[in-house]
Short mmCIF file of C-alpha atoms and ligand atoms in Angstrom, two decimals:
data_model
loop_
_atom_site.label_atom_id
_atom_site.label_comp_id
_atom_site.label_asym_id
_atom_site.label_seq_id
_atom_site.Cartn_x
_atom_site.Cartn_y
_atom_site.Cartn_z
CA UNK A 1 -5.58 8.78 22.63
CA UNK A 2 -1.23 8.31 20.53
CA UNK A 3 0.99 10.56 20.44
CA UNK A 4 1.07 11.74 17.22
CA UNK A 5 -1.06 13.21 15.70
CA UNK A 6 -3.79 11.64 13.44
CA UNK A 7 -2.79 13.06 10.81
CA UNK A 8 0.73 12.30 11.26
CA UNK A 9 3.20 11.25 7.84
CA UNK A 10 4.49 8.16 8.00
CA UNK A 11 6.21 7.68 5.37
CA UNK A 12 9.06 6.44 3.29
CA UNK A 13 12.38 9.44 1.18
CA UNK A 14 14.75 8.20 -1.76
CA UNK A 15 15.29 10.96 -4.11
CA UNK A 16 15.34 10.30 -8.54
CA UNK A 17 18.56 9.83 -9.12
CA UNK A 18 19.58 6.47 -6.66
CA UNK A 19 16.85 4.83 -7.58
CA UNK A 20 14.67 6.15 -10.78
CA UNK A 21 17.35 4.33 -13.33
CA UNK A 22 16.31 5.34 -17.29
CA UNK A 23 19.15 8.15 -16.53
CA UNK A 24 18.59 9.10 -20.88
CA UNK A 25 15.01 8.25 -21.43
CA UNK A 26 11.69 10.67 -21.75
CA UNK A 27 14.49 13.17 -22.85
CA UNK A 28 15.59 13.81 -19.90
CA UNK A 29 19.98 14.91 -19.80
CA UNK A 30 22.72 14.18 -17.83
CA UNK A 31 22.80 15.32 -14.44
CA UNK A 32 25.66 15.46 -12.02
CA UNK A 33 24.88 12.08 -10.55
CA UNK A 34 24.94 10.93 -14.02
CA UNK A 35 28.94 11.65 -13.86
CA UNK A 36 29.71 9.66 -10.41
CA UNK A 37 31.06 6.49 -10.25
CA UNK A 38 30.64 3.85 -7.76
CA UNK A 39 32.95 3.64 -4.31
CA UNK A 40 33.16 2.46 -0.98
CA UNK A 41 33.80 2.52 2.93
CA UNK A 42 36.99 4.81 2.56
CA UNK A 43 37.20 5.07 -0.51
CA UNK A 44 35.43 7.99 -2.33
CA UNK A 45 33.51 7.97 -5.33
CA UNK A 46 35.18 9.72 -8.65
CA UNK A 47 33.16 12.44 -10.22
CA UNK A 48 34.72 12.01 -13.65
CA UNK A 49 34.36 14.59 -16.56
CA UNK A 50 31.02 14.07 -18.33
CA UNK A 51 29.67 10.19 -19.01
CA UNK A 52 32.98 7.80 -19.70
CA UNK A 53 33.27 4.30 -21.92
CA UNK A 54 34.23 1.72 -19.49
CA UNK A 55 33.52 3.91 -16.04
CA UNK A 56 30.60 1.61 -13.53
CA UNK A 57 27.67 4.95 -12.61
CA UNK A 58 25.72 3.54 -10.47
CA UNK A 59 23.24 5.62 -11.16
CA UNK A 60 22.70 5.01 -14.69
CA UNK A 61 20.02 2.14 -14.10
CA UNK A 62 19.72 1.52 -10.13
CA UNK A 63 16.92 0.26 -9.07
CA UNK A 64 14.95 0.76 -12.38
CA UNK A 65 11.83 2.69 -10.23
CA UNK A 66 11.56 4.79 -13.75
CA UNK A 67 10.14 1.68 -15.34
CA UNK A 68 8.48 -0.76 -12.23
CA UNK A 69 7.13 2.61 -10.32
CA UNK A 70 3.53 1.51 -10.87
CA UNK A 71 4.24 -2.00 -9.06
CA UNK A 72 6.39 -0.75 -5.98
CA UNK A 73 3.81 1.65 -5.88
CA UNK A 74 1.36 -0.68 -4.92
CA UNK A 75 3.96 -2.19 -2.58
CA UNK A 76 4.06 0.95 -0.59
CA UNK A 77 0.40 1.00 -0.57
CA UNK A 78 0.67 -2.09 0.66
CA UNK A 79 3.18 -1.35 3.26
CA UNK A 80 0.65 1.53 4.23
CA UNK A 81 2.25 4.55 3.31
CA UNK A 82 0.68 7.93 4.22
CA UNK A 83 3.43 10.08 2.51
CA UNK A 84 5.41 9.52 0.08
CA UNK A 85 8.90 11.98 -0.40
CA UNK A 86 11.04 11.49 -4.15
CA UNK A 87 12.80 14.34 -5.55
CA UNK A 88 11.38 15.78 -9.30
CA UNK A 89 14.72 15.39 -11.40
CA UNK A 90 15.75 18.79 -12.84
CA UNK A 91 17.25 16.62 -16.01
CA UNK A 92 13.98 15.59 -16.92
CA UNK A 93 12.60 18.92 -16.57
CA UNK A 94 14.92 20.85 -18.11
CA UNK A 95 17.35 17.78 -19.55
CA UNK A 96 20.30 20.88 -19.72
CA UNK A 97 19.05 23.04 -17.72
CA UNK A 98 19.16 26.27 -19.87
CA UNK A 99 16.65 26.51 -21.79
CA UNK A 100 13.26 28.42 -22.64
CA UNK A 101 10.81 25.50 -22.85
CA UNK A 102 10.35 22.42 -19.74
CA UNK A 103 10.56 19.35 -21.52
CA UNK A 104 6.80 17.37 -21.71
CA UNK A 105 7.49 13.90 -21.48
CA UNK A 106 9.50 14.24 -18.50
CA UNK A 107 6.63 16.55 -16.53
CA UNK A 108 4.01 13.85 -18.10
CA UNK A 109 6.67 11.32 -15.86
CA UNK A 110 5.51 12.74 -12.93
CA UNK A 111 2.35 13.38 -13.74
CA UNK A 112 2.18 9.68 -13.87
CA UNK A 113 3.48 8.87 -10.48
CA UNK A 114 2.03 11.09 -8.81
CA UNK A 115 -1.45 10.06 -9.70
CA UNK A 116 -0.50 6.48 -8.89
CA UNK A 117 0.55 7.46 -5.70
CA UNK A 118 -2.24 9.52 -5.14
CA UNK A 119 -4.72 6.45 -6.51
CA UNK A 120 -3.51 4.97 -2.95
CA UNK A 121 -3.72 7.84 -0.63
CA UNK A 122 -0.71 8.49 -0.98
CA UNK A 123 0.56 12.01 -0.63
CA UNK A 124 3.48 13.21 -2.65
CA UNK A 125 6.28 15.17 -0.86
CA UNK A 126 8.62 16.83 -2.67
CA UNK A 127 12.31 18.03 -3.60
CA UNK A 128 12.94 20.10 -6.20
CA UNK A 129 16.65 19.68 -5.90
CA UNK A 130 18.67 16.25 -4.41
CA UNK A 131 22.23 16.20 -5.70
CA UNK A 132 20.57 16.78 -9.41
CA UNK A 133 21.95 19.41 -10.77
CA UNK A 134 21.40 18.77 -15.02
CA UNK A 135 25.82 18.93 -15.41
CA UNK A 136 25.14 21.02 -19.05
CA UNK A 137 25.36 23.61 -15.53
CA UNK A 138 28.05 22.46 -14.14
CA UNK A 139 30.56 22.83 -17.55
CA UNK A 140 28.66 25.94 -18.53
CA UNK A 141 28.46 27.62 -16.23
CA UNK A 142 30.30 26.68 -13.13
CA UNK A 143 27.79 25.43 -11.13
CA UNK A 144 26.50 27.70 -8.42
CA UNK A 145 29.34 29.98 -8.05
CA UNK A 146 27.18 31.46 -10.82
CA UNK A 147 24.54 34.00 -10.29
CA UNK A 148 22.69 33.26 -13.71
CA UNK A 149 21.70 29.46 -11.53
CA UNK A 150 19.04 31.75 -9.53
CA UNK A 151 16.61 31.83 -12.75
CA UNK A 152 17.66 29.03 -14.03
CA UNK A 153 16.29 27.32 -10.58
CA UNK A 154 13.35 29.83 -9.55
CA UNK A 155 12.38 28.96 -13.68
CA UNK A 156 12.01 24.89 -12.73
CA UNK A 157 10.65 25.34 -9.55
CA UNK A 158 7.92 28.04 -11.52
CA UNK A 159 7.80 25.37 -13.21
CA UNK A 160 7.21 21.46 -10.91
CA UNK A 161 4.41 24.22 -9.06
CA UNK A 162 2.15 25.55 -11.85
CA UNK A 163 2.18 22.42 -12.59
CA UNK A 164 1.84 20.23 -9.73
CA UNK A 165 -0.37 22.36 -7.88
CA UNK A 166 -3.22 20.21 -7.73
CA UNK A 167 -1.29 17.26 -7.38
CA UNK A 168 1.24 18.17 -4.59
CA UNK A 169 0.80 19.95 -1.59
CA UNK A 170 4.58 19.25 0.76
CA UNK A 171 7.29 20.75 -0.74
CA UNK A 172 11.34 21.07 0.19
CA UNK A 173 13.99 23.14 -1.91
CA UNK A 174 17.41 21.49 -1.80
CA UNK A 175 18.19 18.58 0.74
CA UNK A 176 20.97 18.88 3.08
CA UNK A 177 21.91 22.52 1.29
CA UNK A 178 24.17 22.76 4.47
CA UNK A 179 26.24 19.22 3.93
CA UNK A 180 28.59 22.24 1.65
CA UNK A 181 29.95 22.44 5.88
CA UNK A 182 32.97 19.47 4.23
CA UNK A 183 33.72 21.25 1.66
CA UNK A 184 37.04 19.89 1.51
CA UNK A 185 36.09 16.73 0.39
CA UNK A 186 34.42 17.15 -3.82
CA UNK A 187 31.32 15.14 -2.89
CA UNK A 188 29.40 17.41 -1.52
CA UNK A 189 30.41 20.87 -3.28
CA UNK A 190 29.94 18.77 -6.16
CA UNK A 191 26.59 16.70 -5.17
CA UNK A 192 25.23 20.10 -3.44
CA UNK A 193 26.09 23.04 -6.46
CA UNK A 194 27.31 20.91 -9.08
CA UNK A 195 31.44 23.02 -8.01
CA UNK A 196 34.73 21.57 -9.22
CA UNK A 197 38.02 23.44 -7.75
CA UNK A 198 41.23 23.86 -9.19
CA UNK A 199 44.16 23.40 -6.04
CA UNK A 200 44.51 27.58 -6.75
CA UNK A 201 40.28 27.60 -5.81
CA UNK A 202 39.83 28.98 -2.54
CA UNK A 203 37.19 26.47 -1.68
CA UNK A 204 35.56 27.71 1.71
CA UNK A 205 34.73 31.47 -0.29
CA UNK A 206 33.45 29.55 -3.42
CA UNK A 207 30.88 27.19 -0.91
CA UNK A 208 30.15 30.33 1.00
CA UNK A 209 29.15 32.53 -2.33
CA UNK A 210 27.43 28.83 -3.82
CA UNK A 211 25.70 28.77 -1.00
CA UNK A 212 24.29 32.14 -1.24
CA UNK A 213 22.43 31.66 -4.31
CA UNK A 214 21.27 28.64 -3.73
CA UNK A 215 19.76 30.40 -0.37
CA UNK A 216 18.19 33.45 -2.23
CA UNK A 217 16.08 30.57 -5.14
CA UNK A 218 15.31 28.98 -2.74
CA UNK A 219 13.42 31.99 -1.06
CA UNK A 220 12.70 33.43 -4.38
CA UNK A 221 11.16 29.65 -5.29
CA UNK A 222 9.24 29.73 -2.09
CA UNK A 223 7.77 33.26 -2.78
CA UNK A 224 6.61 31.71 -6.57
CA UNK A 225 5.18 28.51 -4.31
CA UNK A 226 3.10 30.91 -2.49
CA UNK A 227 1.73 33.22 -5.40
CA UNK A 228 1.05 29.93 -7.93
CA UNK A 229 -0.63 28.12 -4.26
CA UNK A 230 -0.91 29.50 -1.17
CA UNK A 231 -1.16 26.26 0.30
CA UNK A 232 1.66 25.33 -0.94
CA UNK A 233 3.46 23.86 2.62
CA UNK A 234 7.34 24.32 1.99
CA UNK A 235 9.34 23.94 3.38
CA UNK A 236 14.03 23.53 4.45
CA UNK A 237 16.27 20.22 4.15
CA UNK A 238 19.44 19.85 6.15
CA UNK A 239 21.22 17.82 6.93
CA UNK A 240 21.12 17.20 11.19
CA UNK A 241 23.94 16.10 12.92
CA UNK A 242 24.34 18.01 16.19
CA UNK A 243 28.00 18.60 17.15
CA UNK A 244 28.82 17.63 20.63
CA UNK A 245 31.37 19.05 23.49
CA UNK A 246 34.16 15.83 23.32
CA UNK A 247 34.05 16.99 27.58
CA UNK A 248 32.87 19.50 30.05
CA UNK A 249 35.54 21.78 29.17
CA UNK A 250 33.97 25.29 28.49
CA UNK A 251 36.21 25.75 25.94
CA UNK A 252 34.94 21.95 24.00
CA UNK A 253 31.88 23.60 24.79
CA UNK A 254 32.71 26.40 23.36
CA UNK A 255 34.70 24.76 19.89
CA UNK A 256 30.98 22.88 19.47
CA UNK A 257 28.86 26.17 19.61
CA UNK A 258 31.05 27.48 17.14
CA UNK A 259 30.54 24.37 14.94
CA UNK A 260 26.69 24.26 15.36
CA UNK A 261 26.45 27.24 13.52
CA UNK A 262 29.04 27.18 11.08
CA UNK A 263 26.96 23.84 10.18
CA UNK A 264 23.60 25.12 11.00
CA UNK A 265 23.50 29.37 9.98
CA UNK A 266 21.75 28.08 5.92
CA UNK A 267 18.45 27.36 8.81
CA UNK A 268 19.17 30.74 10.18
CA UNK A 269 18.45 32.37 7.14
CA UNK A 270 15.46 29.55 5.61
CA UNK A 271 13.79 30.58 8.78
CA UNK A 272 14.36 34.26 10.07
CA UNK A 273 14.97 35.53 6.29
CA UNK A 274 18.82 37.08 7.40
CA UNK A 275 21.72 36.77 7.77
CA UNK A 276 23.25 35.66 11.95
CA UNK A 277 25.43 38.06 13.35
CA UNK A 278 28.16 35.46 14.10
CA UNK A 279 28.32 34.55 10.23
CA UNK A 280 28.70 38.46 9.63
CA UNK A 281 31.46 38.89 12.15
CA UNK A 282 33.01 34.98 10.51
CA UNK A 283 33.05 37.40 6.73
CA UNK A 284 34.51 40.42 7.52
CA UNK A 285 37.21 38.64 9.61
CA UNK A 286 37.48 36.24 6.95
CA UNK A 287 37.57 38.97 4.17
CA UNK A 288 35.90 37.34 2.08
CA UNK A 289 34.18 39.58 -0.47
CA UNK A 290 30.90 37.96 -1.43
CA UNK A 291 28.53 38.81 -3.57
CA UNK A 292 25.48 39.54 -1.68
CA UNK A 293 23.17 42.32 -2.40
CA UNK A 294 20.66 44.90 -0.59
CA UNK A 295 17.65 42.60 -3.40
CA UNK A 296 19.12 39.61 -2.57
CA UNK A 297 18.54 40.23 0.99
CA UNK A 298 15.54 41.99 0.50
CA UNK A 299 14.46 38.62 -1.91
CA UNK A 300 15.17 36.43 1.77
CA UNK A 301 12.97 38.03 3.85
CA UNK A 302 10.06 37.56 1.57
CA UNK A 303 10.82 33.62 1.15
CA UNK A 304 11.21 31.73 4.41
CA UNK A 305 9.94 28.23 5.26
CA UNK A 306 7.43 26.90 7.14
CA UNK A 307 8.36 24.64 8.14
CA UNK A 308 11.90 22.53 8.73
CA UNK A 309 12.33 19.66 7.23
CA UNK A 310 15.73 17.13 8.02
CA UNK A 311 17.54 14.30 8.09
CA UNK A 312 19.20 12.65 11.12
CA UNK A 313 20.69 9.54 11.21
CA UNK A 314 24.27 10.76 13.11
CA UNK A 315 25.51 12.93 15.73
CA UNK A 316 29.34 14.04 15.99
CA UNK A 317 32.11 15.11 18.75
CA UNK A 318 34.36 17.47 18.69
CA UNK A 319 36.95 18.72 20.52
CA UNK A 320 38.98 22.85 20.85
CA UNK A 321 42.16 22.14 18.94
CA UNK A 322 43.82 25.07 20.38
CA UNK A 323 42.35 27.26 17.66
CA UNK A 324 41.92 30.43 19.86
CA UNK A 325 39.22 32.39 20.56
CA UNK A 326 37.62 32.21 16.81
CA UNK A 327 37.36 28.14 17.52
CA UNK A 328 37.11 27.89 13.84
CA UNK A 329 36.24 24.52 12.63
CA UNK A 330 37.19 22.58 10.17
CA UNK A 331 35.13 19.36 9.78
CA UNK A 332 37.56 16.89 7.37
CA UNK A 333 39.91 17.25 10.74
CA UNK A 334 37.92 18.37 14.00
CA UNK A 335 35.43 15.71 15.25
CA UNK A 336 36.72 13.18 17.42
CA UNK A 337 35.39 9.85 17.72
CA UNK A 338 32.06 9.48 20.63
CA UNK A 339 32.73 7.12 23.60
CA UNK A 340 29.51 7.03 24.79
CA UNK A 341 28.07 5.80 21.36
CA UNK A 342 28.18 3.17 18.70
CA UNK A 343 28.64 3.32 14.94
CA UNK A 344 27.64 1.53 12.24
CA UNK A 345 29.41 -0.93 9.72
CA UNK A 346 30.43 2.65 7.76
CA UNK A 347 31.21 4.52 10.93
CA UNK A 348 28.07 6.92 11.26
CA UNK A 349 27.33 7.27 15.11
CA UNK A 350 23.77 5.76 16.21
CA UNK A 351 21.98 8.39 18.45
CA UNK A 352 18.73 8.33 19.06
CA UNK A 353 18.61 10.74 21.60
CA UNK A 354 20.55 12.35 19.80
CA UNK A 355 17.96 12.99 17.41
CA UNK A 356 15.52 14.22 20.58
CA UNK A 357 18.60 16.99 20.99
CA UNK A 358 18.84 17.81 17.43
CA UNK A 359 14.43 18.98 17.32
CA UNK A 360 14.72 20.88 20.86
CA UNK A 361 17.61 22.38 18.40
CA UNK A 362 15.82 23.89 16.06
CA UNK A 363 12.36 24.30 18.19
CA UNK A 364 14.55 26.37 20.66
CA UNK A 365 15.84 28.52 17.62
CA UNK A 366 12.98 28.67 15.01
CA UNK A 367 9.57 26.98 16.94
CA UNK A 368 8.54 26.03 13.17
CA UNK A 369 6.60 22.57 12.71
CA UNK A 370 9.22 19.75 12.12
CA UNK A 371 9.43 17.25 9.75
CA UNK A 372 11.90 14.24 9.74
CA UNK A 373 12.24 13.75 6.17
CA UNK A 374 15.04 10.90 7.19
CA UNK A 375 16.70 8.43 9.44
CA UNK A 376 17.66 5.38 9.05
CA UNK A 377 20.57 2.76 9.25
CA UNK A 378 22.37 1.22 6.68
CA UNK A 379 23.80 -2.17 6.81
CA UNK A 380 25.09 -5.45 4.47
CA UNK A 381 21.26 -7.38 4.79
CA UNK A 382 22.36 -11.62 4.76
CA UNK A 383 19.86 -13.48 3.17
CA UNK A 384 18.98 -16.60 6.11
CA UNK A 385 18.58 -20.23 5.26
CA UNK A 386 14.61 -19.62 4.72
CA UNK A 387 15.90 -16.93 1.44
CA UNK A 388 14.54 -14.29 4.03
CA UNK A 389 15.93 -10.90 5.22
CA UNK A 390 15.63 -10.85 9.36
CA UNK A 391 16.73 -7.51 9.88
CA UNK A 392 16.39 -6.15 13.57
CA UNK A 393 19.18 -4.37 13.90
CA UNK A 394 18.00 -2.23 11.46
CA UNK A 395 15.19 -2.17 13.46
CA UNK A 396 16.11 -1.83 16.10
CA UNK A 397 17.64 1.31 14.98
CA UNK A 398 13.76 3.11 14.33
CA UNK A 399 12.61 1.46 17.37
CA UNK A 400 14.59 4.05 19.01
CA UNK A 401 14.75 6.56 16.67
CA UNK A 402 10.59 6.94 17.15
CA UNK A 403 10.81 6.08 20.80
CA UNK A 404 13.24 9.23 20.60
CA UNK A 405 10.13 11.21 19.26
CA UNK A 406 7.57 10.15 20.99
CA UNK A 407 9.91 11.09 24.22
CA UNK A 408 10.34 14.77 22.25
CA UNK A 409 6.60 14.98 21.02
CA UNK A 410 5.80 14.34 24.92
CA UNK A 411 7.84 16.02 26.82
CA UNK A 412 9.02 18.79 24.62
CA UNK A 413 5.83 19.69 23.19
CA UNK A 414 7.18 19.61 19.94
CA UNK A 415 4.74 19.92 16.89
CA UNK A 416 6.25 16.64 14.79
CA UNK A 417 4.97 16.80 11.26
CA UNK A 418 5.96 13.87 9.80
CA UNK A 419 8.61 10.60 9.79
CA UNK A 420 9.56 9.44 6.35
CA UNK A 421 12.32 6.78 6.60
CA UNK A 422 15.41 6.59 3.85
CA UNK A 423 15.90 4.79 1.47
CA UNK A 424 12.89 2.43 2.56
CA UNK A 425 13.31 0.68 -0.38
CA UNK A 426 16.94 -0.87 -1.65
CA UNK A 427 18.91 1.80 -3.04
CA UNK A 428 22.04 3.10 -4.46
CA UNK A 429 24.08 4.94 -1.88
CA UNK A 430 24.28 8.90 -2.13
CA UNK A 431 27.63 8.55 -0.49
CA UNK A 432 29.50 5.52 -1.69
CA UNK A 433 26.81 4.63 -4.70
CA UNK A 434 27.11 0.70 -3.35
CA UNK A 435 24.18 -0.78 -3.56
CA UNK A 436 25.54 -2.87 -0.74
CA UNK A 437 24.74 -0.22 1.57
CA UNK A 438 20.86 -1.14 2.39
CA UNK A 439 18.58 1.56 4.24
CA UNK A 440 14.82 -0.53 3.23
CA UNK A 441 12.27 -2.25 3.96
CA UNK A 442 12.12 -3.63 1.02
CA UNK A 443 14.86 -5.26 -0.42
CA UNK A 444 15.91 -5.12 -3.91
CA UNK A 445 18.12 -7.96 -5.57
CA UNK A 446 20.90 -6.04 -6.69
CA UNK A 447 24.69 -5.64 -6.08
CA UNK A 448 27.91 -3.36 -6.22
CA UNK A 449 28.59 -4.72 -9.63
CA UNK A 450 25.21 -3.89 -11.36
CA UNK A 451 24.68 -7.56 -10.87
CA UNK A 452 20.69 -8.79 -10.11
CA UNK A 453 16.79 -9.12 -11.55
CA UNK A 454 16.05 -6.54 -9.47
CA UNK A 455 13.38 -8.58 -7.74
CA UNK A 456 10.86 -6.55 -4.83
CA UNK A 457 10.64 -8.64 -2.02
CA UNK A 458 9.83 -7.83 1.59
CA UNK A 459 12.21 -7.85 4.25
CA UNK A 460 11.31 -8.21 8.46
CA UNK A 461 11.55 -4.52 8.47
CA UNK A 462 7.92 -3.96 6.35
CA UNK A 463 6.46 -5.82 8.48
CA UNK A 464 7.24 -4.05 10.94
CA UNK A 465 6.80 -1.19 9.69
CA UNK A 466 3.46 -1.50 8.82
CA UNK A 467 2.79 -2.32 12.13
CA UNK A 468 3.90 1.11 12.99
CA UNK A 469 1.82 2.81 10.86
CA UNK A 470 -1.42 0.98 11.59
CA UNK A 471 -0.85 1.70 14.71
CA UNK A 472 0.10 5.39 14.53
CA UNK A 473 3.70 5.08 16.42
CA UNK A 474 1.98 2.41 19.29
CA UNK A 475 2.78 -0.64 18.15
CA UNK A 476 7.07 -0.63 18.19
P1 P53 B 1 24.66 7.78 2.58
C1 P53 B 1 25.90 12.63 4.31
C2 P53 B 1 25.94 12.68 6.18
C3 P53 B 1 24.15 12.91 6.07
C4 P53 B 1 23.59 12.11 4.83
O1 P53 B 1 23.74 8.68 3.36
C5 P53 B 1 23.94 12.10 4.40
C6 P53 B 1 25.16 12.26 3.95
C7 P53 B 1 25.50 12.19 1.96
O2 P53 B 1 25.68 10.49 2.52
O3 P53 B 1 23.13 12.36 2.64
C8 P53 B 1 22.03 12.21 3.29
O4 P53 B 1 23.32 6.96 0.30
C9 P53 B 1 20.83 11.79 1.86
C10 P53 B 1 21.38 10.63 1.10
C11 P53 B 1 21.39 9.89 1.46
C12 P53 B 1 21.33 9.47 2.62
O5 P53 B 1 21.42 11.07 3.42
O6 P53 B 1 25.67 8.15 2.19
O7 P53 B 1 19.37 13.41 1.46
O8 P53 B 1 20.77 11.10 -0.42
O9 P53 B 1 21.19 8.68 0.47
C13 P53 B 1 22.19 8.45 2.76
O10 P53 B 1 24.73 6.51 2.97
#
């Protein structure tokens, strides 16, 4: 008998804007991803005022999955995927976001894509909002700082749930909703919530307001989804980066505890349907006068999640920074290097045991099924003399993380639904917009400048993962 369940959801994960391309095809509108230029490690992507002439926008073409999905899905079937996690581009369904009627060509595209997956027995796992909202909602409404977003999102969700109710069972509402804890930088608030700031803005308060509206919208969507199909499994999606105390000094421990609260309170609201005491105390102390109504509080209780979807790439560490008993957490400045782990070329600290720790942390607090919907190793791949890519570093990373998952199942009794490694086909990096930060088992011939044939080929990791799936995780 294998360690993982018989129907374990082995899969691969991507997001619409990072692979589809076809940014203006089939009536698609401009999304927030369409106005972000290419960056690099240490060089942030720029957010331009609309689409400007002469800029390099990597998501416009991405890897042209929009045009090539049939051949690609065939490769996914050869890999042996049981499920395929992607997102629905909101801008294909509602190009501007505030229309009364959806765009039929966009709806048809996902019908065709899901049919193609189901033909091979691959189950679609769908994120409704993965860093991709209509840009029009940013320019006209200010993004998620506006309460009107709740209804726009609820309408979008209802249209998707109704249309795909017989094709899709597993859903998630907002991708990595807690990434915006890093509101000091422009990237996360913009990609999560369509937020742009003026110099005098209180970024933190605006972020909390936007996150609140998103949590209400998520709860509303979950309530609607369960009415449309009671068999739907609808989860949240949390960027899980556990934060360790730098040392065993009591004040480092307390700093890490508060840092975890500030990064993961979102999960409390998603799972328990209410704000935790520590956030209420924080909002009071900061005198944030947030728009949280009694109706919102009722709505939150009606749309708790069925499972916890989360990404896991790395862990962080934090030191007490002499902020007194508040231990307030500043994600842009308080993190320190962990001397016990190594980091990737992009500075992401590699820590398989952190995955088991994170699974226990979720399980202790919520006792809900867990679904690891992203994990992977972003690296530069070189084509060898034999014309192949021998990515044993990627295989090593994934093997160690799957072993940690197995330990969590065996020793900690954790209910794990599935595992979908991130970017199993090379795609545009979210954080940097690069192509050369690759996660794939399938190589895509394209470089940072946008040149290449877009041809697909298999790396060593393809054959390795094929075997992992076929043996239900026994052959690593
Ligand atoms: P890239 C930061 C921290 C953890 C996960 O990221 C993150 C980010 C944002 O960069 O994003 C998730 O492409 C996200 C995916 C993304 C993937 O991780 O920056 O859900 O869209 O591509 C990897 O290397």
